[in-house]
C-alpha atoms as one frame of an Amber mdcrd trajectory, in Angstrom:
protein
 167.082  37.858 -45.951 168.916  39.968 -43.455 169.183  43.243 -41.701 169.456
  46.371 -43.756 166.482  47.721 -45.656 163.446  47.960 -43.460 160.309  46.987
 -45.366 157.150  45.949 -43.652 154.649  47.272 -41.157 156.392  47.093 -37.811
 155.811  50.692 -36.792 152.557  51.254 -34.950 150.772  54.577 -34.695 152.379
  56.753 -32.055 155.664  54.896 -32.070 158.873  55.820 -33.814 158.410  59.492
 -32.988 161.692  59.775 -31.111 165.126  59.134 -32.471 166.661  55.830 -31.558
 169.372  56.333 -28.948 172.023  53.966 -27.667 171.496  50.227 -27.618 174.186
  49.586 -30.275 175.372  46.434 -28.493 171.818  45.136 -28.163 170.973  45.827
 -31.820 174.121  44.026 -32.985 173.293  41.006 -30.830 169.651  40.923 -31.952
 170.608  41.202 -35.628 172.919  38.204 -35.237 170.170  36.242 -33.513 167.717
  36.975 -36.352 170.121  35.134 -38.639 169.967  32.062 -36.382 166.186  31.732
 -36.834 165.624  31.110 -33.143 162.858  32.846 -31.174 164.004  36.075 -29.543
 162.479  37.482 -26.385 163.313  40.974 -25.166 162.419  41.256 -21.479 162.556
  44.138 -19.050 160.478  46.357 -16.836 157.614  48.458 -18.177 158.800  51.545
 -20.045 162.445  50.488 -20.354 162.373  50.486 -24.176 161.618  46.895 -25.210
 159.122  47.903 -27.882 161.253  50.778 -29.178 164.229  48.410 -29.521 162.087
  45.817 -31.332 160.716  48.533 -33.609 164.244  49.607 -34.523 165.264  46.001
 -35.169 162.289  45.535 -37.516 163.112  48.791 -39.301 166.588  47.447 -40.028
 165.309  44.082 -41.292 165.420  43.916 -45.086 162.380  41.670 -45.484 158.751
  41.776 -44.492 157.837  42.403 -40.878 154.611  42.634 -38.928 153.706  43.511
 -35.352 150.832  42.108 -33.336 150.068  44.273 -30.312 149.230  41.681 -27.672
 148.719  44.026 -24.707 145.898  42.876 -22.435 145.173  39.755 -24.503 144.704
  36.856 -22.139 143.146  34.084 -24.212 144.051  32.148 -27.321 141.202  33.507
 -29.460 142.132  37.126 -28.745 145.803  36.464 -29.433 145.126  34.726 -32.733
 142.783  37.556 -33.778 145.540  40.131 -33.127 148.147  38.104 -34.999 145.755
  37.482 -37.900 144.970  41.222 -38.138 148.682  42.049 -38.157 149.053  39.732
 -41.148 145.920  41.051 -42.922 144.159  37.737 -42.297 141.205  38.927 -40.228
 139.034  36.036 -39.092 141.750  33.425 -39.660 142.200  30.428 -37.374 145.514
  29.484 -35.788 146.021  26.867 -38.516 145.328  29.515 -41.206 147.850  31.876
 -39.604 150.485  29.140 -39.393 149.986  28.165 -43.051 150.130  31.804 -44.170
 153.336  32.401 -42.230 154.927  29.251 -43.647 154.058  30.463 -47.157 155.531
  33.930 -46.561 158.918  32.555 -45.599 161.553  34.918 -44.295 159.874  37.633
 -42.292 159.883  38.986 -38.751 156.735  38.472 -36.693 156.870  40.646 -33.594
 154.478  39.833 -30.738 154.524  43.003 -28.643 153.584  43.143 -24.956 152.930
  39.427 -24.674 152.925  39.450 -20.850 149.320  38.435 -20.219 149.252  35.458
 -22.585 152.776  34.157 -22.111 151.774  30.466 -22.048 149.827  30.697 -25.305
 152.581  32.791 -26.942 155.222  30.241 -25.918 153.155  27.409 -27.398 152.428
  29.389 -30.589 156.097  30.297 -31.030 157.164  26.683 -30.541 154.605  25.527
 -33.155 155.852  28.136 -35.626 159.442  26.988 -35.147 158.342  23.606 -36.489
 155.763  24.602 -39.137 157.136  27.964 -40.347 160.902  27.745 -39.692 161.812
  30.667 -41.954 159.812  33.137 -39.847 161.863  35.113 -37.361 159.940  35.401
 -34.100 160.411  38.397 -31.845 158.571  38.776 -28.526 158.596  41.704 -26.114
 157.430  40.958 -22.606 158.201  41.421 -18.941 158.560  37.650 -18.748 160.560
  35.160 -20.803 158.909  32.344 -22.770 161.026  29.617 -21.140 161.620  27.767
 -24.405 164.673  25.587 -24.914 165.787  27.434 -28.062 164.810  30.927 -26.945
 167.349  33.745 -27.268 166.843  36.083 -24.319 167.839  39.735 -24.084 167.303
  41.275 -20.651 167.076  45.005 -21.300 168.699  47.295 -18.757 168.203  51.075
 -18.426 170.161  53.366 -20.729 173.424  54.537 -19.224 173.430  57.828 -17.340
 177.095  57.530 -16.422 178.242  60.620 -18.327 175.578  63.045 -17.067 174.403
  65.461 -19.767 176.384  63.511 -22.380 174.703  60.186 -21.561 172.207  58.208
 -23.655 169.612  58.453 -20.893 169.902  62.220 -20.772 169.675  62.511 -24.576
 166.460  60.469 -24.460 165.057  62.727 -21.728 165.816  65.775 -23.879 164.157
  64.216 -26.932 161.027  63.249 -25.018 160.779  66.629 -23.303 161.078  68.443
 -26.627 158.553  66.135 -28.320 155.955  66.416 -25.568 156.343  70.038 -24.495
 158.365  71.786 -27.193 160.920  72.764 -24.552 164.527  72.628 -25.687 166.996
  72.705 -22.827 169.762  75.280 -22.848 172.987  74.694 -20.916 171.665  76.405
 -17.770 168.545  74.193 -17.629 170.641  71.087 -18.311 172.879  71.882 -15.365
 169.853  72.481 -13.139 168.421  69.055 -14.031 171.689  67.328 -13.229 171.956
  68.777  -9.717
């Protein structure tokens, strides 16, 4: 019933391989919003870190969590199938999913990359607010849901203000090391900053 432990299945294959950098203000705000039980939408450009931030938020949540990867889903049937699979309810209808979520109570349901089915997602989220009010709803998208009770976090790039000591630079180093095995020495760091 709060942020702290990190049970659940919110980490997808291939994610969570880099350390979580920066975003302390955003995490604090999102954790507070989870307590309000209002739908949360994290919006921003592609690759800015919406999913990584949502993953970290779910990891900090002390209850159950599940992620439905919605990328490229455009219709209701496909969306419901993804959500049902995320909840281990393969083949379930929207009504089945709603009942199951209401029975589970306090959990985080993260709908990742909801861009292509934003109208259905908005309608689904609004229905869950009524029929499964204990479920915390988290959406990542390039577009907001436009719901009256939606909490919106517009994600900006990590700061690069302090050069080699910035969050953005630390992320670059992590990604470079993870993908190529290259660890930057001081000389290479200076060359990148020029």
